[in-house]
Amino acid sequence: MKRTSKTIGLFVWLFLCMADGCTQTEVEENDIPLHALKEVEAGFSLHVLANQTPATRSMEEDTLQTRAETALTEIQESQIAGLWIGQYDATTGNRLSGQYIESLTGDNTVNLKLKQTRNGAESHVWFIANSGNLEEKEEIATENKLKEHGLTYSFTEAGLPSPQLCGMTGMWTGVVKEGGVKNIKVDLTRLLAKITFTYTIGGTDFSFKPSSVTLNSVPKMSQVAAPNKQLSDATYGMYSGTASENGATVCWYLPENRTGTASGSDRVDSELKKVGKGVSHATYIELTGDAVQAGVNYKDATFRFYPGSGPNNYDIIRNYHYKMNVTLIGIDASDERITVDKIPSIEVDTDPLPAAKGGTKDIQITARPGQSWSFEMPSWLSALFDGEAVPGTTVAHQGPSKLTLQTVESNPKVDERSADIPIDVNGVKQTITVRQNGSTLVPGADIFLDAEQDATGSSSFTATQGLAWNATLTTLDGDNWLDWATGNPSAPASESTGEAQTLTVRSSSPNPLAEPRLGTITVTAGESVNNTSYTDLKKIINITQAASTVTGSSSSISAEAHNDLKSSFTATAGLFWRASVAGAVGSLYPLNPAAQPLVPARISLTVSPSTPMPIPAPII
């Protein structure tokens, strides 16, 4: 064992005590000068206490594809290199001796000389490992100064001690008496805390590509005695970690940071709200990167986690091992630990919705997590969250959300209609525009009816699905000779189907004229049904009934008298008719003198439908 010791001359020690206001009583032990106290042999066995572990902070345990274990081994964490030992009077707190040992044996035993105190007075013997020679620059004259003595460390950027040693401290209280002390066990406590952070990325319709993983607000110093509050003169730094899409495990070592516990109105009831409110310089872990959720790209999304023993405690305590296991499953609107720096504007597909009701369009509201938003919809639109309709016309929610807009009615006009919907998101007013195509009404072909009664004919119309519609019959000659065929409605039993819908008409009487007669079907849809001034969805289907006809026959007979002469005619079915005989040229029964040539006699039978005559007249 190699040992170096430092002996302070009486003059110098007296000067230091005077500077600190020491009294003569403090300078000497019962008139025995400090340097005159007898030294005795002392033997100590140093034992490094295991890490303490608070409640594991875990959301989900997962097997990692990528591991970035940077932790020291258990042997390295417990290794003792240099060791400073200071002896102080337990009553007065004055320093009795101090020495520095550059290296120890492998079994961590220490043999040294201590000052024997008089009359069984106790000593406090401090052991400070791996922190250098505490008296390299000046003597630490009192125990109180030792307790408050600041210890600085060197760390790598990844948060490992440099060199790979943990500072430790321990104290023995006892009487250093004649004959010395032997085989005294002293427990050493590491001055550093340890944080093991494991993160994975999961969730549905979510991905996250970390650009950095850091431990922030890391104190750069500690003190010999464990403080009960944050060190006022501490400065803070940052450690880096492993950023991987597959997740990683990162381990950091740091001096304690007694940040404290949030109180009063700063207290929260959930880990999701643990954001450092009510404390200062609290140590936290931060993952920053680009997230994609429900098809939306979020730049510089940040997940922040604070160690500690609960949702309100932020303390990092020496020799504690803080384990945090986190699975990132998405940007949760209720999780206040998540922030997003760059959020894209709300984008809406510019294609219009179809004219028929039931058309849908998905919209991603790119709000910050936890931020409330709302907007008012026009009456012809509704909103759905996860397939469930939102009642009323007000849509309100929190955070980034994907919703579906759906038309609840068909466009009642031929012109495209649109709605500008203002939304205040992330403190910025944005307007989304939703358009709907105009509706159409296409009439079928004109109808041609035979001249007979009950003649039928069909046409059709095709209107945008979901429109109200109506069809009316009109005759142009004023007679009510048109009707709907059996089973064909003149008004809809339901909305238009979007397919061709048949309209069938019948003639309620034969055409009484020798010329066609006309009628129309007027079809209206949408706005034109009840608004007579709007004619863009009004169409006409023409109806024509053929002219009626009458055809007769003629015959020749000899000059002799004849009885029961017969002839015939053909007329459109269903017509009333009358027959009359017109006279021959000259006399109906002319004499035919022999001197005169025979002149043929002519007669005609006239049939007229203009005057009803239900009983046929005989032909003479």
Coordinates of C-alpha atoms in Angstrom, one line a residue, residues 181-555:
V181 CA -8.8 0.4 16.3
K182 CA -8.9 -2.6 14.1
N183 CA -11.2 -4.4 11.6
I184 CA -13.7 -1.6 11.5
K185 CA -16.3 -1.9 8.6
V186 CA -17.2 1.3 6.9
D187 CA -20.0 1.6 4.3
L188 CA -19.4 3.8 1.3
T189 CA -22.2 5.4 -0.6
R190 CA -21.7 6.4 -4.2
L191 CA -22.0 10.1 -4.7
L192 CA -23.5 9.6 -8.2
A193 CA -27.0 8.5 -9.2
K194 CA -27.6 6.2 -12.1
I195 CA -30.4 6.5 -14.7
T196 CA -31.2 3.7 -17.1
F197 CA -33.6 4.7 -19.8
T198 CA -35.2 2.2 -22.2
Y199 CA -37.4 3.3 -25.0
T200 CA -39.2 1.5 -27.8
I201 CA -41.5 2.7 -30.5
G202 CA -44.9 1.0 -31.1
G203 CA -48.5 2.0 -31.6
T204 CA -50.8 1.7 -34.5
D205 CA -50.5 4.2 -37.4
F206 CA -47.6 5.8 -35.7
S207 CA -43.9 6.1 -36.3
F208 CA -41.1 8.1 -34.7
K209 CA -37.6 8.7 -35.9
P210 CA -35.5 10.1 -33.0
S211 CA -32.9 12.7 -34.0
S212 CA -31.6 13.1 -30.4
V213 CA -31.9 11.5 -27.0
T214 CA -30.5 13.7 -24.1
L215 CA -30.4 13.9 -20.4
N216 CA -30.8 17.6 -19.4
S217 CA -30.3 19.8 -16.4
V218 CA -27.4 17.6 -15.1
P219 CA -25.6 19.1 -12.1
K220 CA -21.8 19.4 -12.5
M221 CA -21.0 19.1 -8.9
S222 CA -22.1 17.5 -5.6
Q223 CA -21.0 17.9 -2.0
V224 CA -19.5 15.6 0.5
A225 CA -22.6 15.4 2.8
A226 CA -25.9 14.7 1.1
P227 CA -27.8 17.9 0.8
N228 CA -31.5 18.2 1.6
K229 CA -32.1 20.8 -1.1
Q230 CA -30.6 21.9 -4.4
L231 CA -27.1 23.3 -4.4
S232 CA -27.4 27.1 -4.9
D233 CA -24.1 27.4 -6.7
A234 CA -24.5 24.4 -9.0
T235 CA -24.2 24.7 -12.8
Y236 CA -25.9 22.3 -15.2
G237 CA -25.0 20.5 -18.4
M238 CA -26.4 17.9 -20.8
Y239 CA -25.6 14.3 -21.8
S240 CA -26.3 12.6 -25.1
G241 CA -27.8 9.2 -25.8
T242 CA -28.5 6.8 -28.7
A243 CA -31.1 7.8 -31.2
S244 CA -32.6 4.8 -33.0
E245 CA -35.9 4.0 -34.7
N246 CA -35.6 0.5 -33.2
G247 CA -35.4 1.9 -29.7
A248 CA -32.4 1.7 -27.3
T249 CA -31.3 1.4 -23.7
V250 CA -29.2 4.3 -22.5
C251 CA -27.4 4.7 -19.1
W252 CA -26.2 7.9 -17.5
Y253 CA -24.3 8.8 -14.2
L254 CA -24.8 12.1 -12.6
P255 CA -24.4 14.0 -9.3
E256 CA -27.5 14.2 -7.2
N257 CA -30.1 16.9 -7.9
R258 CA -32.4 17.5 -5.0
T259 CA -34.9 19.5 -7.0
G260 CA -37.7 18.7 -4.6
T261 CA -41.4 17.9 -4.7
A262 CA -44.1 20.0 -6.4
S263 CA -46.6 21.4 -3.9
G264 CA -49.9 23.3 -3.8
S265 CA -51.4 24.2 -7.1
D266 CA -48.3 22.8 -8.9
R267 CA -49.2 19.2 -7.8
V268 CA -50.5 16.9 -10.5
D269 CA -52.4 13.6 -10.3
S270 CA -50.8 11.8 -13.3
E271 CA -47.5 11.1 -14.9
L272 CA -48.9 12.5 -18.1
K273 CA -48.9 15.9 -16.5
K274 CA -45.4 15.8 -15.0
V275 CA -43.8 18.7 -16.8
G276 CA -41.5 20.2 -14.2
K277 CA -44.0 22.8 -12.9
G278 CA -43.1 24.2 -9.5
V279 CA -39.5 23.3 -9.5
S280 CA -36.3 24.6 -11.1
H281 CA -33.5 22.9 -12.9
A282 CA -35.2 19.5 -12.7
T283 CA -33.3 16.7 -14.5
Y284 CA -35.2 15.3 -17.5
I285 CA -34.9 13.0 -20.5
E286 CA -35.9 14.3 -23.8
L287 CA -36.4 12.5 -27.1
T288 CA -36.7 14.7 -30.2
G289 CA -37.4 13.7 -33.7
D290 CA -40.0 13.5 -36.5
A291 CA -43.3 11.7 -35.9
V292 CA -45.9 10.5 -38.3
Q293 CA -49.3 9.9 -36.9
A294 CA -52.5 9.1 -38.9
G295 CA -50.7 10.3 -42.1
V296 CA -49.6 13.7 -40.6
N297 CA -45.9 14.6 -40.4
Y298 CA -44.9 16.4 -37.2
K299 CA -41.4 17.9 -37.2
D300 CA -39.4 18.2 -34.0
A301 CA -41.9 16.3 -31.8
T302 CA -40.5 16.1 -28.3
F303 CA -41.2 13.5 -25.6
R304 CA -40.0 14.6 -22.1
F305 CA -39.8 12.4 -19.1
Y306 CA -38.7 13.3 -15.5
P307 CA -37.3 10.7 -13.2
G308 CA -38.3 10.7 -9.6
S309 CA -40.4 8.6 -7.3
G310 CA -43.8 9.7 -8.4
P311 CA -45.7 12.3 -10.5
N312 CA -44.7 15.2 -8.1
N313 CA -41.2 14.2 -7.0
Y314 CA -38.2 15.4 -9.1
D315 CA -35.3 14.4 -6.8
I316 CA -32.3 12.6 -8.1
I317 CA -30.7 11.1 -5.1
R318 CA -27.1 9.8 -4.8
N319 CA -26.6 6.0 -5.1
Y320 CA -30.1 5.6 -6.5
H321 CA -30.7 3.7 -9.7
Y322 CA -33.6 5.2 -11.7
K323 CA -35.1 2.8 -14.3
M324 CA -37.5 4.2 -16.9
N325 CA -39.1 2.0 -19.5
V326 CA -41.2 3.7 -22.1
T327 CA -43.0 2.6 -25.2
L328 CA -44.0 5.5 -27.5
I329 CA -47.3 4.7 -29.0
G330 CA -48.4 8.1 -30.4
I331 CA -48.9 11.8 -29.9
D332 CA -51.5 11.6 -27.1
A333 CA -53.7 14.7 -26.8
S334 CA -53.9 14.2 -23.0
D335 CA -50.1 13.8 -22.5
E336 CA -48.7 17.1 -21.6
R337 CA -45.1 15.8 -21.7
I338 CA -45.4 15.8 -25.5
T339 CA -44.8 19.0 -27.5
V340 CA -44.5 19.6 -31.3
D341 CA -42.4 22.4 -32.6
K342 CA -43.4 22.4 -36.3
I343 CA -47.0 21.4 -37.1
P344 CA -48.2 21.4 -40.7
S345 CA -51.2 23.4 -41.8
I346 CA -54.5 21.6 -42.2
E347 CA -54.7 20.3 -45.7
V348 CA -57.9 19.3 -47.4
D349 CA -58.2 17.4 -50.7
T350 CA -59.3 20.0 -53.3
D351 CA -61.5 17.5 -55.1
P352 CA -65.2 18.4 -54.6
L353 CA -67.5 15.9 -52.9
P354 CA -70.1 14.2 -55.1
A355 CA -73.5 15.9 -55.5
A356 CA -75.3 13.0 -53.9
K357 CA -75.6 12.8 -50.1
G358 CA -73.3 10.5 -48.3
G359 CA -70.1 11.7 -49.9
T360 CA -67.1 11.7 -47.5
K361 CA -63.8 13.5 -47.1
D362 CA -61.1 12.9 -44.5
I363 CA -59.5 15.8 -42.7
Q364 CA -56.5 15.7 -40.3
I365 CA -56.6 18.4 -37.7
T366 CA -52.9 19.1 -36.9
A367 CA -53.3 20.6 -33.4
R368 CA -50.8 20.4 -30.7
P369 CA -51.3 17.6 -28.2
G370 CA -53.8 18.7 -25.6
Q371 CA -54.9 21.8 -27.4
S372 CA -58.7 22.3 -27.7
W373 CA -60.2 23.3 -31.0
S374 CA -63.7 23.6 -32.5
F375 CA -65.6 24.7 -35.6
E376 CA -69.1 25.2 -37.0
M377 CA -70.3 23.2 -40.0
P378 CA -72.9 24.1 -42.5
S379 CA -76.2 22.2 -42.2
W380 CA -75.4 20.1 -45.3
L381 CA -72.3 18.5 -43.6
S382 CA -71.8 16.3 -40.6
A383 CA -68.6 15.0 -38.9
L384 CA -67.7 11.5 -37.8
F385 CA -65.1 10.4 -35.4
D386 CA -64.2 6.7 -35.7
G387 CA -67.4 6.2 -37.7
E388 CA -69.6 7.8 -35.0
A389 CA -71.5 10.9 -36.0
V390 CA -71.0 14.0 -34.0
P391 CA -74.4 15.4 -32.9
G392 CA -75.3 18.9 -34.0
T393 CA -73.2 21.2 -36.2
T394 CA -70.4 22.1 -33.6
V395 CA -67.3 19.9 -33.8
A396 CA -65.0 20.2 -30.8
H397 CA -62.0 18.1 -29.7
Q398 CA -58.5 18.2 -28.4
G399 CA -55.1 17.6 -30.0
P400 CA -54.4 16.1 -33.4
S401 CA -57.4 14.3 -34.7
K402 CA -58.5 12.7 -37.9
L403 CA -62.2 13.2 -38.7
T404 CA -64.5 12.5 -41.7
L405 CA -66.8 15.1 -43.2
Q406 CA -69.9 13.7 -44.8
T407 CA -72.7 15.3 -46.8
V408 CA -76.1 14.8 -45.2
E409 CA -78.0 16.1 -48.1
S410 CA -77.6 16.2 -51.9
N411 CA -76.9 19.5 -53.6
P412 CA -80.3 20.9 -54.4
K413 CA -78.9 23.0 -57.3
V414 CA -77.0 22.5 -60.5
D415 CA -74.2 24.9 -59.3
E416 CA -71.3 23.7 -57.2
R417 CA -71.7 24.8 -53.6
S418 CA -68.9 25.3 -51.0
A419 CA -68.4 26.1 -47.4
D420 CA -65.4 28.0 -45.8
I421 CA -64.9 26.6 -42.3
P422 CA -62.6 28.7 -40.0
I423 CA -60.6 26.8 -37.4
D424 CA -58.3 28.3 -34.7
V425 CA -55.5 25.7 -34.3
N426 CA -52.3 26.3 -32.5
G427 CA -53.1 29.9 -32.1
V428 CA -53.3 30.3 -35.9
K429 CA -56.6 30.9 -37.7
Q430 CA -57.0 28.6 -40.7
T431 CA -59.8 28.1 -43.1
I432 CA -60.6 24.9 -44.8
T433 CA -62.9 24.9 -47.9
V434 CA -65.2 22.0 -48.7
R435 CA -66.9 21.8 -52.1
Q436 CA -69.8 19.7 -53.4
N437 CA -70.6 19.1 -57.1
G438 CA -73.9 20.4 -58.6
S439 CA -76.8 18.0 -59.1
T440 CA -78.2 16.9 -62.5
L441 CA -81.6 16.0 -63.9
V442 CA -81.7 14.2 -67.3
P443 CA -85.1 13.5 -68.9
G444 CA -85.8 10.4 -71.0
A445 CA -87.2 10.2 -74.6
D446 CA -90.5 11.7 -75.6
I447 CA -93.6 9.4 -75.4
F448 CA -95.8 8.5 -78.4
L449 CA -99.2 7.0 -77.8
D450 CA -101.6 5.3 -80.1
A451 CA -104.9 7.0 -80.9
E452 CA -107.0 4.5 -78.9
Q453 CA -108.2 4.8 -75.3
D454 CA -105.9 3.2 -72.7
A455 CA -102.9 3.5 -74.9
T456 CA -99.7 3.5 -72.8
G457 CA -96.2 4.7 -73.2
S458 CA -93.2 5.1 -71.0
S459 CA -90.2 7.4 -70.5
S460 CA -87.8 8.0 -67.6
F461 CA -85.7 10.6 -65.8
T462 CA -82.4 10.3 -64.0
A463 CA -81.7 12.7 -61.1
T464 CA -78.8 12.9 -58.6
Q465 CA -79.4 10.4 -55.8
G466 CA -81.1 11.7 -52.8
L467 CA -83.0 14.6 -54.4
A468 CA -86.6 15.3 -53.8
W469 CA -88.5 15.1 -57.1
N470 CA -92.0 15.5 -58.6
A471 CA -93.6 14.8 -62.0
T472 CA -96.9 16.3 -63.2
L473 CA -99.1 15.7 -66.3
T474 CA -100.4 18.5 -68.5
T475 CA -102.6 18.3 -71.7
L476 CA -102.2 21.2 -74.2
D477 CA -105.8 21.1 -75.6
G478 CA -107.4 21.5 -72.2
D479 CA -109.1 18.1 -72.2
N480 CA -108.1 15.8 -69.4
W481 CA -107.3 12.8 -71.5
L482 CA -103.9 11.9 -69.8
D483 CA -103.4 9.9 -66.7
W484 CA -100.7 7.9 -65.0
A485 CA -100.7 4.2 -65.7
T486 CA -101.6 1.9 -62.8
G487 CA -98.7 1.6 -60.3
N488 CA -96.8 4.6 -61.5
P489 CA -96.6 7.4 -59.0
S490 CA -96.9 11.0 -60.0
A491 CA -95.0 12.0 -56.9
P492 CA -92.1 10.2 -55.2
A493 CA -92.5 7.6 -52.5
S494 CA -88.8 8.3 -51.6
E495 CA -85.8 10.3 -52.9
S496 CA -84.4 9.9 -56.3
T497 CA -82.2 6.8 -56.7
G498 CA -79.6 8.1 -59.0
E499 CA -80.6 5.6 -61.6
A500 CA -83.2 5.9 -64.4
Q501 CA -86.7 6.0 -62.9
T502 CA -89.6 5.0 -65.2
L503 CA -92.7 7.2 -65.8
T504 CA -95.7 5.5 -67.6
V505 CA -98.8 7.3 -68.9
R506 CA -102.1 6.2 -70.4
S507 CA -104.8 7.8 -72.6
S508 CA -108.1 8.0 -70.8
S509 CA -109.9 8.4 -74.1
P510 CA -109.3 7.9 -77.8
N511 CA -108.1 10.9 -79.8
P512 CA -111.3 12.3 -81.3
L513 CA -109.4 14.3 -83.9
A514 CA -107.9 13.4 -87.2
E515 CA -104.7 15.2 -86.0
P516 CA -102.3 14.4 -83.1
R517 CA -103.0 15.8 -79.7
L518 CA -100.2 16.8 -77.2
G519 CA -99.4 16.6 -73.6
T520 CA -96.3 16.9 -71.3
I521 CA -94.7 15.4 -68.2
T522 CA -93.0 18.1 -66.2
V523 CA -90.2 16.7 -63.9
T524 CA -88.7 18.8 -61.1
A525 CA -86.0 17.9 -58.6
G526 CA -84.1 19.5 -55.7
E527 CA -84.6 23.3 -55.5
S528 CA -87.0 23.3 -58.4
V529 CA -89.6 21.2 -56.6
N530 CA -90.8 24.0 -54.4
N531 CA -89.2 27.0 -55.9
T532 CA -91.0 27.9 -59.1
S533 CA -88.5 30.6 -59.9
Y534 CA -85.6 28.1 -60.0
T535 CA -85.9 26.1 -63.2
D536 CA -82.4 24.6 -63.6
L537 CA -83.7 21.3 -62.3
K538 CA -87.0 21.3 -64.3
K539 CA -87.3 19.2 -67.4
I540 CA -90.1 18.5 -69.9
I541 CA -91.0 15.1 -71.5
N542 CA -93.4 15.6 -74.5
I543 CA -96.3 13.2 -75.1
T544 CA -98.0 12.9 -78.5
Q545 CA -101.1 10.9 -79.2
A546 CA -101.6 9.8 -82.8
A547 CA -104.6 11.2 -84.9
S548 CA -107.7 9.0 -85.2
T549 CA -108.6 7.6 -88.6
V550 CA -111.7 6.5 -90.6
T551 CA -111.6 4.5 -93.8
G552 CA -114.5 3.3 -95.9
S553 CA -115.2 1.1 -99.1
S554 CA -117.0 1.6 -102.4
S555 CA -118.8 -0.7 -104.8

